[in-house]
Coordinates of C-alpha atoms in Angstrom, one line a residue:
M1 CA 16.0 -6.7 12.2
A2 CA 18.0 -6.5 15.0
A3 CA 21.6 -4.4 15.7
L4 CA 24.7 -6.7 16.8
G5 CA 26.8 -4.5 18.7
V6 CA 28.2 -3.0 15.4
A7 CA 25.2 -2.7 13.1
V8 CA 24.1 -6.0 11.0
Y9 CA 20.8 -4.4 9.8
A10 CA 21.6 -0.3 9.5
V11 CA 18.4 0.4 7.8
A12 CA 15.2 -1.4 6.6
V13 CA 16.1 -2.3 3.1
T14 CA 15.0 -4.9 0.5
P15 CA 18.0 -7.3 0.0
Q16 CA 19.2 -7.8 -3.5
K17 CA 22.3 -9.1 -3.1
A18 CA 23.9 -12.8 -2.1
L19 CA 27.1 -13.1 0.0
I20 CA 29.2 -16.2 -0.4
Y21 CA 31.3 -17.5 2.5
C22 CA 35.0 -17.8 1.0
P23 CA 37.8 -18.2 3.4
V24 CA 40.9 -16.5 1.9
A25 CA 43.3 -18.7 0.6
I26 CA 41.7 -21.9 1.5
D27 CA 39.5 -24.4 -1.0
S28 CA 38.6 -21.3 -3.3
I29 CA 37.2 -23.5 -6.0
G30 CA 33.5 -23.8 -4.4
C31 CA 33.3 -19.9 -3.6
H32 CA 34.6 -19.1 -7.3
N33 CA 31.8 -21.4 -8.7
V34 CA 29.1 -19.9 -6.8
V35 CA 29.9 -16.6 -7.2
G36 CA 29.9 -17.7 -11.2
A37 CA 26.7 -19.4 -10.6
L38 CA 24.9 -16.3 -9.4
S39 CA 26.6 -13.6 -11.1
G40 CA 25.7 -11.8 -14.4
P41 CA 22.9 -9.8 -16.2
N42 CA 20.7 -12.7 -15.6
G43 CA 21.6 -13.8 -12.3
P44 CA 18.9 -13.4 -9.7
F45 CA 20.3 -11.0 -7.8
P46 CA 20.3 -8.0 -9.4
N47 CA 22.9 -6.2 -7.0
G48 CA 25.4 -8.6 -7.1
V49 CA 27.4 -11.3 -5.5
D50 CA 30.1 -10.7 -2.6
R51 CA 32.5 -12.8 -1.1
G52 CA 32.1 -12.6 2.8
Y53 CA 35.0 -13.7 5.4
D54 CA 37.7 -11.4 7.3
G55 CA 37.9 -8.3 5.2
T56 CA 40.8 -9.3 3.6
A57 CA 41.9 -9.9 -0.2
G58 CA 38.4 -8.1 -1.0
T59 CA 35.9 -10.1 1.3
V60 CA 33.2 -8.6 3.2
D61 CA 34.4 -8.6 7.0
L62 CA 31.7 -11.0 8.6
A63 CA 32.6 -9.4 11.8
T64 CA 31.9 -5.7 11.3
A65 CA 30.0 -5.3 8.1
D66 CA 26.2 -4.5 7.3
L67 CA 24.5 -7.5 6.5
S68 CA 21.4 -5.9 5.3
P69 CA 21.9 -5.8 1.5
Y70 CA 22.0 -9.6 1.7
A71 CA 19.3 -11.9 0.7
V72 CA 20.9 -14.9 1.2
F73 CA 24.1 -16.3 2.8
I74 CA 25.9 -19.4 0.9
I75 CA 28.3 -21.6 2.4
P76 CA 30.0 -23.7 -0.1
S77 CA 31.3 -27.7 0.5
L78 CA 34.4 -27.3 2.6
A79 CA 36.4 -29.4 4.3
D80 CA 38.1 -29.1 7.9
D81 CA 41.3 -31.6 8.1
S82 CA 44.3 -31.3 10.3
V83 CA 46.5 -28.7 7.8
S84 CA 43.3 -26.6 7.1
K85 CA 40.0 -25.6 9.0
P86 CA 38.1 -23.4 6.6
Y87 CA 34.7 -23.6 8.7
E88 CA 36.9 -21.9 11.8
L89 CA 35.6 -18.6 11.5
L90 CA 32.2 -19.5 11.7
R91 CA 32.9 -21.2 15.1
N92 CA 33.8 -17.6 16.5
S93 CA 31.1 -16.8 18.9
R94 CA 31.1 -13.1 18.1
I95 CA 30.6 -13.9 14.3
A96 CA 28.3 -16.8 14.9
Y97 CA 26.1 -14.5 17.1
R98 CA 26.0 -11.9 14.3
L99 CA 24.8 -14.5 11.8
S100 CA 22.4 -15.9 14.2
L101 CA 20.6 -12.3 14.0
A102 CA 20.8 -12.1 10.5
L103 CA 20.0 -15.2 9.1
E104 CA 16.5 -15.5 10.5
G105 CA 14.7 -16.6 7.1
R106 CA 14.5 -20.0 5.2
L107 CA 17.4 -22.9 5.7
V108 CA 18.3 -25.2 3.3
V109 CA 21.0 -27.9 3.3
W110 CA 22.0 -29.7 0.3
S111 CA 24.2 -33.0 0.7
G112 CA 26.3 -32.4 -2.2
T113 CA 29.0 -30.5 -4.0
P114 CA 27.4 -28.6 -7.0
D115 CA 30.1 -26.1 -6.3
Q116 CA 33.0 -28.4 -7.5
G117 CA 34.2 -29.9 -10.9
T118 CA 33.6 -28.7 -14.2
Q119 CA 31.7 -31.8 -15.7
S120 CA 28.1 -31.1 -15.7
R121 CA 28.7 -27.4 -14.8
D122 CA 25.2 -26.1 -16.5
L123 CA 23.5 -28.3 -14.4
K124 CA 25.5 -27.5 -11.1
D125 CA 24.9 -23.8 -11.6
K126 CA 21.1 -24.4 -12.2
L127 CA 21.1 -26.0 -8.8
I128 CA 23.1 -23.8 -7.4
R129 CA 20.6 -20.8 -8.5
N130 CA 17.8 -22.9 -7.4
L131 CA 18.8 -23.3 -3.8
A132 CA 19.5 -20.0 -3.5
V133 CA 16.2 -18.5 -4.7
W134 CA 14.2 -20.8 -2.4
A135 CA 16.2 -19.6 0.6
R136 CA 15.7 -16.2 -0.6
G137 CA 12.1 -16.8 -0.4
A138 CA 9.3 -15.0 -2.3
D139 CA 9.5 -12.1 0.0
S140 CA 13.1 -10.9 -0.1
A141 CA 12.6 -8.0 2.6
A142 CA 11.5 -10.6 5.3
A143 CA 14.9 -12.4 6.2
T144 CA 18.2 -13.4 4.8
G145 CA 18.4 -17.0 3.9
L146 CA 20.9 -19.7 4.5
V147 CA 22.1 -22.3 2.0
V148 CA 24.5 -24.9 3.1
L149 CA 26.1 -27.3 0.7
G150 CA 27.9 -30.8 1.5
D151 CA 30.5 -30.8 4.9
H152 CA 33.1 -33.2 4.0
S153 CA 35.3 -32.4 7.0
E154 CA 37.7 -35.2 7.9
V155 CA 36.1 -36.1 11.6
A156 CA 32.6 -37.1 9.9
S157 CA 31.1 -37.0 13.3
Q158 CA 31.8 -33.2 13.4
R159 CA 30.4 -32.5 10.2
Y160 CA 27.8 -29.3 10.4
A161 CA 28.4 -28.9 13.9
W162 CA 29.3 -25.6 13.5
L163 CA 26.0 -24.9 12.1
A164 CA 24.3 -25.0 15.5
G165 CA 26.1 -21.3 16.6
F166 CA 23.9 -19.2 13.9
A167 CA 21.1 -21.7 12.4
G168 CA 17.9 -22.5 13.8
L169 CA 18.3 -26.2 13.9
A170 CA 21.0 -28.4 14.6
V171 CA 22.1 -30.7 11.4
S172 CA 23.7 -34.2 12.2
P173 CA 25.8 -36.0 9.6
D174 CA 24.7 -39.2 8.1
T175 CA 28.6 -40.7 7.8
V176 CA 27.6 -43.7 5.5
A177 CA 29.5 -43.1 2.5
Q178 CA 27.1 -43.2 -0.7
V179 CA 27.2 -41.5 -3.9
Y180 CA 24.0 -40.6 -5.9
D181 CA 23.5 -39.9 -9.6
S182 CA 19.7 -38.8 -8.9
V183 CA 17.7 -37.9 -6.1
K184 CA 13.5 -38.9 -5.0
T185 CA 12.0 -35.7 -4.5
L186 CA 9.3 -36.1 -1.7
T187 CA 7.8 -32.7 -1.0
A188 CA 6.9 -29.9 -3.4
T189 CA 9.8 -27.9 -2.2
G190 CA 11.9 -30.5 -3.2
I191 CA 10.4 -30.5 -6.5
A192 CA 11.1 -26.9 -6.9
I193 CA 14.9 -26.9 -5.8
L194 CA 15.4 -29.8 -8.2
D195 CA 13.3 -28.3 -11.1
N196 CA 15.4 -27.8 -14.6
G197 CA 12.6 -26.2 -16.9
G198 CA 9.9 -29.1 -16.0
T199 CA 12.1 -32.2 -15.6
Q200 CA 14.3 -32.9 -12.6
L201 CA 17.8 -32.1 -12.2
A202 CA 20.1 -35.1 -12.4
Y203 CA 24.1 -35.7 -13.2
P204 CA 26.8 -38.0 -12.0
A205 CA 27.6 -37.8 -8.3
M206 CA 25.1 -34.9 -7.5
A207 CA 24.5 -36.0 -4.0
S208 CA 26.5 -37.8 -1.7
F209 CA 26.9 -39.3 2.4
G210 CA 23.4 -37.6 3.6
V211 CA 22.1 -36.0 6.9
R212 CA 20.1 -37.3 9.6
P213 CA 16.3 -36.7 9.6
P214 CA 15.3 -33.6 11.6
A215 CA 12.9 -34.1 14.4
A216 CA 9.3 -33.8 13.7
A217 CA 9.1 -31.1 16.3
S218 CA 11.6 -28.8 14.5
G219 CA 9.0 -27.9 11.8
A220 CA 12.0 -29.0 9.0
A221 CA 11.0 -31.3 6.5
V222 CA 13.3 -34.0 4.4
D223 CA 12.5 -33.0 0.7
A224 CA 14.5 -35.5 -0.9
R225 CA 17.0 -38.5 -0.9
G226 CA 19.7 -40.1 -2.6
G227 CA 17.9 -42.5 -5.4
S228 CA 14.9 -43.4 -3.9
A229 CA 12.5 -43.0 -1.0
E230 CA 14.7 -45.4 1.3
G231 CA 18.1 -43.6 0.5
Q232 CA 20.0 -41.1 2.4
V233 CA 18.7 -37.9 3.3
V234 CA 20.2 -35.3 1.2
L235 CA 17.6 -32.3 1.1
V236 CA 16.7 -30.7 4.3
T237 CA 14.7 -27.3 4.3
S238 CA 13.2 -25.1 7.2
P239 CA 10.9 -22.5 6.5
R240 CA 11.3 -20.2 9.4
R241 CA 12.9 -20.2 12.9
L242 CA 10.5 -21.4 15.6
A243 CA 12.3 -21.8 18.9
S244 CA 13.9 -18.6 20.7
V245 CA 16.0 -17.7 23.8
K246 CA 16.8 -14.2 25.5
T247 CA 17.9 -12.7 28.7
D248 CA 15.7 -10.0 30.6
R249 CA 18.4 -7.4 30.1
P250 CA 21.3 -7.0 28.2
D251 CA 23.6 -6.5 30.8
Y252 CA 24.1 -7.5 34.4
S253 CA 26.3 -6.5 37.0
P254 CA 28.3 -8.8 39.3
G255 CA 25.7 -11.1 41.5
E256 CA 22.7 -9.9 39.2
T257 CA 20.4 -12.9 38.5
V258 CA 20.0 -13.4 34.8
T259 CA 16.8 -14.7 33.8
F260 CA 16.5 -16.8 30.5
T261 CA 13.3 -17.6 28.8
G262 CA 12.3 -18.8 25.7
S263 CA 9.4 -19.9 23.2
G264 CA 8.8 -22.2 20.2
W265 CA 10.2 -25.4 21.9
E266 CA 8.5 -28.9 22.1
P267 CA 6.6 -29.1 25.1
G268 CA 8.1 -31.3 27.6
E269 CA 11.6 -31.5 26.1
V270 CA 14.8 -30.2 28.2
V271 CA 16.5 -27.4 26.4
S272 CA 20.4 -27.0 27.7
L273 CA 21.5 -23.3 27.5
L274 CA 25.4 -23.5 26.8
L275 CA 27.2 -20.4 28.4
H276 CA 30.3 -19.6 26.5
E277 CA 32.5 -16.3 27.6
D278 CA 34.4 -14.1 25.7
P279 CA 37.2 -13.8 26.7
T280 CA 37.1 -17.2 28.8
T281 CA 37.6 -16.6 32.1
H282 CA 35.5 -19.9 33.1
P283 CA 35.0 -23.2 31.1
D284 CA 31.6 -23.5 29.6
R285 CA 28.8 -24.3 31.4
T286 CA 25.4 -25.6 30.8
L287 CA 22.2 -24.8 32.6
T288 CA 18.9 -26.7 31.5
A289 CA 15.2 -25.9 31.2
T290 CA 12.1 -27.7 30.6
A291 CA 9.4 -26.4 28.1
D292 CA 6.3 -26.0 29.7
P293 CA 2.9 -27.4 27.5
L294 CA 3.2 -24.0 25.8
G295 CA 6.7 -24.4 24.8
N296 CA 8.0 -21.9 26.8
I297 CA 11.1 -22.2 28.9
V298 CA 12.6 -20.2 32.1
N299 CA 15.6 -20.4 33.8
N300 CA 16.9 -18.2 36.5
E301 CA 19.9 -20.0 37.9
F302 CA 22.9 -17.9 36.9
S303 CA 24.5 -14.7 38.4
P304 CA 27.7 -13.5 36.8
E305 CA 30.8 -13.3 39.1
P306 CA 33.4 -10.6 39.8
H307 CA 36.1 -11.7 37.7
D308 CA 33.5 -11.5 35.0
V309 CA 33.4 -8.1 34.5
G310 CA 34.3 -7.4 30.9
V311 CA 33.0 -10.8 29.6
T312 CA 30.3 -11.1 26.8
F313 CA 28.4 -14.4 27.5
Y314 CA 27.2 -16.1 24.3
V315 CA 24.0 -18.6 24.8
L316 CA 23.3 -21.4 22.7
A317 CA 20.0 -23.2 23.5
S318 CA 19.4 -26.5 22.2
G319 CA 16.2 -28.9 22.4
Q320 CA 17.3 -32.0 23.4
A321 CA 14.5 -33.6 21.7
S322 CA 13.5 -31.0 18.7
R323 CA 16.9 -30.3 17.6
L324 CA 15.9 -26.7 17.6
V325 CA 18.6 -24.2 18.4
A326 CA 18.5 -20.7 19.3
Q327 CA 21.1 -17.9 20.3
A328 CA 21.3 -15.2 22.6
R329 CA 24.1 -12.8 24.1
F330 CA 24.3 -10.7 27.4
T331 CA 27.3 -9.1 29.1
D332 CA 29.0 -8.4 32.8
K333 CA 29.8 -4.9 33.2
V334 CA 29.9 -2.3 35.7
A335 CA 27.9 0.8 35.3
P336 CA 30.1 3.9 35.0
T337 CA 30.0 7.6 36.5
I338 CA 29.8 10.0 33.9
T339 CA 30.2 13.8 34.8
T340 CA 29.4 16.7 32.5
E341 CA 30.4 20.2 32.3
I342 CA 29.6 23.3 29.8
H343 CA 32.3 25.6 29.0
D344 CA 32.3 28.7 27.3
A345 CA 35.4 29.6 24.6
N346 CA 37.6 30.1 27.6
H347 CA 36.9 26.8 29.2
T348 CA 34.9 28.2 32.1
V349 CA 32.3 26.2 33.6
V350 CA 28.9 27.5 32.6
T351 CA 25.7 27.3 33.3
S352 CA 24.3 30.6 31.9
V353 CA 25.7 33.0 29.3
P354 CA 24.8 35.9 27.0
V355 CA 23.0 35.3 23.9
G356 CA 26.0 34.8 21.2
T357 CA 28.4 33.3 23.3
T358 CA 30.1 29.9 22.0
V359 CA 30.2 26.7 24.2
H360 CA 30.7 23.2 24.4
D361 CA 30.4 20.2 26.5
K362 CA 32.9 18.2 28.2
A363 CA 32.4 14.6 29.5
T364 CA 34.4 12.5 32.2
V365 CA 33.7 8.9 32.5
S366 CA 34.9 6.8 35.4
G367 CA 34.5 3.6 37.3
T368 CA 35.8 0.8 39.4
A369 CA 36.8 -1.3 36.5
G370 CA 39.9 0.7 35.5
T371 CA 39.8 4.0 33.0
P372 CA 36.6 3.5 30.5
T373 CA 37.5 3.6 26.9
G374 CA 35.1 3.9 24.3
T375 CA 33.3 7.1 22.8
V376 CA 30.9 9.9 23.9
T377 CA 28.3 11.3 21.5
F378 CA 27.2 14.8 22.4
K379 CA 23.5 16.1 21.3
W380 CA 22.5 19.9 21.2
F381 CA 18.8 20.9 21.9
T382 CA 17.2 23.9 21.5
S383 CA 15.0 23.4 24.2
G384 CA 16.0 22.8 27.7
T385 CA 14.4 19.3 28.0
C386 CA 16.7 16.8 25.6
T387 CA 13.7 15.3 24.3
G388 CA 12.6 15.1 20.6
M389 CA 15.1 15.7 17.7
P390 CA 18.4 17.0 18.7
A391 CA 19.4 20.5 16.6
A392 CA 22.7 18.6 15.8
T393 CA 24.4 15.4 16.9
S394 CA 28.3 14.9 17.2
S395 CA 30.4 12.3 15.6
P396 CA 31.4 9.8 18.0
Q397 CA 34.4 11.2 20.0
T398 CA 36.8 9.2 21.6
L399 CA 37.5 9.1 25.3
V400 CA 41.5 10.1 26.3
N401 CA 41.9 9.0 29.6
G402 CA 38.5 8.9 30.1
M403 CA 37.8 12.4 29.0
V404 CA 36.6 13.9 26.3
D405 CA 36.2 17.9 25.7
A406 CA 33.9 18.2 22.4
T407 CA 35.7 21.8 21.2
G408 CA 35.0 20.5 17.5
F409 CA 31.1 20.4 18.4
S410 CA 30.8 24.2 19.7
Q411 CA 27.5 25.7 19.6
T412 CA 26.6 29.6 19.5
P413 CA 22.7 30.0 20.7
A414 CA 21.2 32.7 18.3
A415 CA 18.5 33.8 20.8
P416 CA 17.8 33.9 24.4
G417 CA 16.2 30.8 26.4
S418 CA 16.7 27.5 27.3
Y419 CA 19.0 25.1 25.5
A420 CA 21.0 21.5 26.5
F421 CA 23.4 19.3 26.0
E422 CA 23.3 15.3 26.3
A423 CA 26.5 13.3 26.5
S424 CA 26.1 9.5 25.7
Y425 CA 28.8 6.9 26.5
S426 CA 29.1 3.9 24.1
G427 CA 30.4 1.9 27.0
D428 CA 33.1 -0.7 26.4
D429 CA 34.0 -4.2 27.5
N430 CA 34.2 -3.2 30.9
Y431 CA 31.6 -0.6 31.2
T432 CA 27.9 -0.3 30.3
S433 CA 26.5 2.3 27.8
G434 CA 24.6 5.2 28.7
P435 CA 23.4 9.0 28.5
K436 CA 24.1 11.4 31.2
P437 CA 21.2 13.3 32.7
C438 CA 20.1 16.5 30.6
E439 CA 22.6 19.3 30.9
V440 CA 20.2 22.8 30.8
L441 CA 22.1 25.8 29.8
T442 CA 20.1 29.2 30.1
V443 CA 20.7 31.8 27.4
T444 CA 19.9 35.5 28.5
A445 CA 19.4 38.6 26.3
R446 CA 22.4 41.1 26.5
T447 CA 22.6 44.5 27.9
P448 CA 23.3 47.1 25.4
T449 CA 24.9 50.5 25.6
V450 CA 22.6 53.5 25.0
A451 CA 24.4 56.7 24.2
T452 CA 22.6 60.1 23.5
E453 CA 23.1 63.6 22.5
I454 CA 21.0 66.6 22.8
H455 CA 20.7 68.8 19.5
N456 CA 19.5 72.6 18.9
A457 CA 17.3 73.1 16.1
S458 CA 20.6 73.2 13.9
H459 CA 21.3 69.7 14.8
A460 CA 24.2 70.9 16.8
V461 CA 25.3 68.8 20.0
V462 CA 24.4 71.0 23.1
T463 CA 24.3 71.0 26.7
S464 CA 23.6 74.7 27.5
V465 CA 21.1 76.7 25.2
P466 CA 19.8 80.5 25.7
A467 CA 16.3 81.1 26.6
G468 CA 13.8 80.6 23.5
S469 CA 15.9 77.4 22.1
T470 CA 14.0 74.5 20.6
V471 CA 15.8 71.0 21.1
H472 CA 15.4 67.4 20.6
D473 CA 17.4 63.9 21.5
K474 CA 19.1 61.9 19.8
A475 CA 20.0 57.9 21.1
T476 CA 22.4 55.4 19.7
V477 CA 22.0 51.8 20.6
S478 CA 24.9 49.3 20.4
G479 CA 25.9 45.6 21.5
S480 CA 28.4 43.1 21.1
F481 CA 26.0 40.6 19.4
G482 CA 25.0 42.5 16.3
T483 CA 23.2 45.8 16.1
P484 CA 20.1 46.0 18.0
T485 CA 16.3 46.6 16.6
G486 CA 13.3 48.3 18.4
T487 CA 12.3 51.3 19.6
V488 CA 13.7 54.3 22.1
T489 CA 11.1 56.1 24.2
F490 CA 12.5 59.7 24.9
T491 CA 11.5 61.3 28.1
F492 CA 11.7 65.7 28.6
F493 CA 12.3 66.7 32.4
T494 CA 10.9 69.9 32.6
A495 CA 12.3 71.2 35.8
S496 CA 15.2 69.2 36.8
S497 CA 19.0 68.2 35.5
T498 CA 18.5 64.8 37.1
C499 CA 15.7 63.4 35.5
T500 CA 13.3 63.7 38.2
G501 CA 10.4 65.4 38.8
T502 CA 7.6 66.6 35.9
S503 CA 8.4 65.3 32.7
V504 CA 6.7 65.1 29.4
A505 CA 6.7 62.4 26.5
S506 CA 9.1 63.2 23.7
G507 CA 8.1 60.7 21.4
T508 CA 8.9 56.9 20.5
V509 CA 11.6 56.2 17.7
T510 CA 12.4 53.1 15.6
L511 CA 16.2 52.6 15.4
D512 CA 17.4 52.4 11.9
A513 CA 20.0 49.9 10.6
S514 CA 22.8 51.4 12.5
G515 CA 20.8 51.4 15.9
V516 CA 20.2 55.3 15.5
A517 CA 17.0 56.8 17.1
H518 CA 16.6 60.6 15.6
P519 CA 14.9 62.9 16.2
S520 CA 12.7 62.7 19.2
A521 CA 10.0 65.1 19.6
S522 CA 11.5 69.0 19.7
Q523 CA 10.9 70.7 23.1
G524 CA 10.7 74.3 23.3
P525 CA 10.9 77.4 22.8
L526 CA 12.5 77.0 26.5
S527 CA 12.3 79.5 29.5
A528 CA 15.5 79.8 31.3
G529 CA 16.1 76.9 33.7
S530 CA 17.6 73.0 34.3
Y531 CA 16.1 70.5 32.0
S532 CA 17.2 66.8 31.4
F533 CA 16.3 64.1 28.8
I534 CA 16.6 60.6 29.1
A535 CA 16.0 57.8 26.5
H536 CA 14.7 54.4 27.3
Y537 CA 15.7 51.5 25.0
N538 CA 12.5 49.1 24.9
G539 CA 14.8 46.0 24.0
D540 CA 14.5 43.4 21.3
P541 CA 14.9 39.6 21.4
N542 CA 18.7 39.5 21.8
Y543 CA 19.0 43.0 23.9
T544 CA 17.5 43.9 27.1
A545 CA 15.7 46.9 28.0
T546 CA 18.2 49.8 29.2
D547 CA 18.0 53.3 29.9
S548 CA 20.6 55.9 28.8
P549 CA 22.3 58.2 31.4
C550 CA 20.4 61.2 32.3
E551 CA 21.6 64.2 30.1
P552 CA 21.5 67.7 31.8
L553 CA 20.4 70.8 29.8
E554 CA 20.8 74.1 31.1
V555 CA 18.9 77.0 29.6
T556 CA 20.6 80.8 30.1
A557 CA 18.7 83.9 30.6
L558 CA 19.0 86.3 27.7
T559 CA 21.1 89.6 28.0
P560 CA 19.0 92.4 27.8
T561 CA 19.9 95.6 25.6
A562 CA 18.9 98.8 27.6
L563 CA 18.5 102.2 25.6
T564 CA 17.6 105.6 27.3
E565 CA 15.9 109.0 26.1
I566 CA 16.2 112.4 27.9
H567 CA 13.0 114.2 27.6
N568 CA 11.5 117.7 28.4
A569 CA 8.2 118.7 30.1
S570 CA 6.6 118.0 26.8
H571 CA 8.2 114.7 26.5
N572 CA 10.2 115.5 23.5
V573 CA 13.7 114.1 23.3
V574 CA 16.5 116.5 23.9
V575 CA 20.1 116.5 24.4
A576 CA 20.5 120.3 25.1
V577 CA 18.0 122.9 26.8

């Protein structure tokens, strides 16, 4: 089902509830009786019955509520007069349009008041249940049905006029005052609706007045007449909507041509297109289109004017021959300018950050029709393309002076790579909605610190050792985003204290849980001279490969001990001769 600005159908569900139109503090008897007839453990709607109006006094708000749980919408018998107008809310363009999209199922109009009075209450309740069950249809997931009981408004010629705003059929009253204690069924549908366990429902004053027969091309049927086959039409049903109207776009800028198209109309008939503005800046205007041999219509004679910015246009298409009705809506808005910036925790604008940096997005919305209002919704993608399923989506963030700094939707990339934010603006009365182009964030690996120590065979830290010593190296790798992992490769330079010239490998050692690689392969025994170690960290997903500073090692010559002896000519040691 279509969404209606604020959702009418949020998800695909099987409707199992009934919604009764109940104007608060206006003629509540009919509403009360309809609710009673459909409620209870044996009622036809397992999930219950709700009252619908403006959200006050426990009613469902027809202007904003999700209507997907409802299989049928029932309008009791009411009467507008000079004092009260219970049907007035149904004339509201926004509410009527919402209902027009929600109520796409069966339509049944009964010219009677089974919701009124206490006499024959059981039979009246039976009729109410039959009407509701028929309108719901066999496949209750298909579309929400509509039941309309008799309109007894003071101005007889205006009865049922409010129905055209959301039903697929215009219903006209028969204003001749007649009251019927029984009716003549004319179709199988009429027989089913009037069935009372194998007999036909009948009770005093069960129907009155009537409605005009629908046009043959409307697809609607006359299912019962009052008293006899010549009586007034008291039961009309329509199995589905036949006609449609739509615009080629949902929104237009001033001067752009609006193209209306539609289908399902009677070939050759003139279809009027009534344009009503909300808020009203111009009186209602009417365009016309003639249906082609296939029942299709086209009209491209209208363009919004500059003063129409912020206006919502509600379109009521009416077939002059078929009496079919269809509804559409479009707006006249300005495309805003949306700019975005990725910020780090210090609110510095960034496009590239080291891994582990916390970032958030900021959006600024501006335009030529005043400061935009509404909300911005942010999405976070773990790829740099803003495609597929986002890793996270913010709640709608309200614009303040056209800006929102989404510090409450901060993200901390856990690995190097490409990431992205996307900011989608909701639009408002003056501006269209839309997303900002993808904002790519490059996340780089961090540079670690590699510290080293040369150890002798006793694991003492040394920078100078005597000739003949054996040494090895130790490396500690650290960083600001967790302990580095991976390996360290050690190199020993055999003739230089500056890590140049001839060298030999001194092993590759895996870092332990503390980031320490120890020991390297030992070198020695060493002759006197200059040597050096260097440790190369090979990197991991979060840290770049990095060399340690060069570690010089001096190996000093040993100091010998000189012993002497005095020999005679026979090489004997002597101390005196």
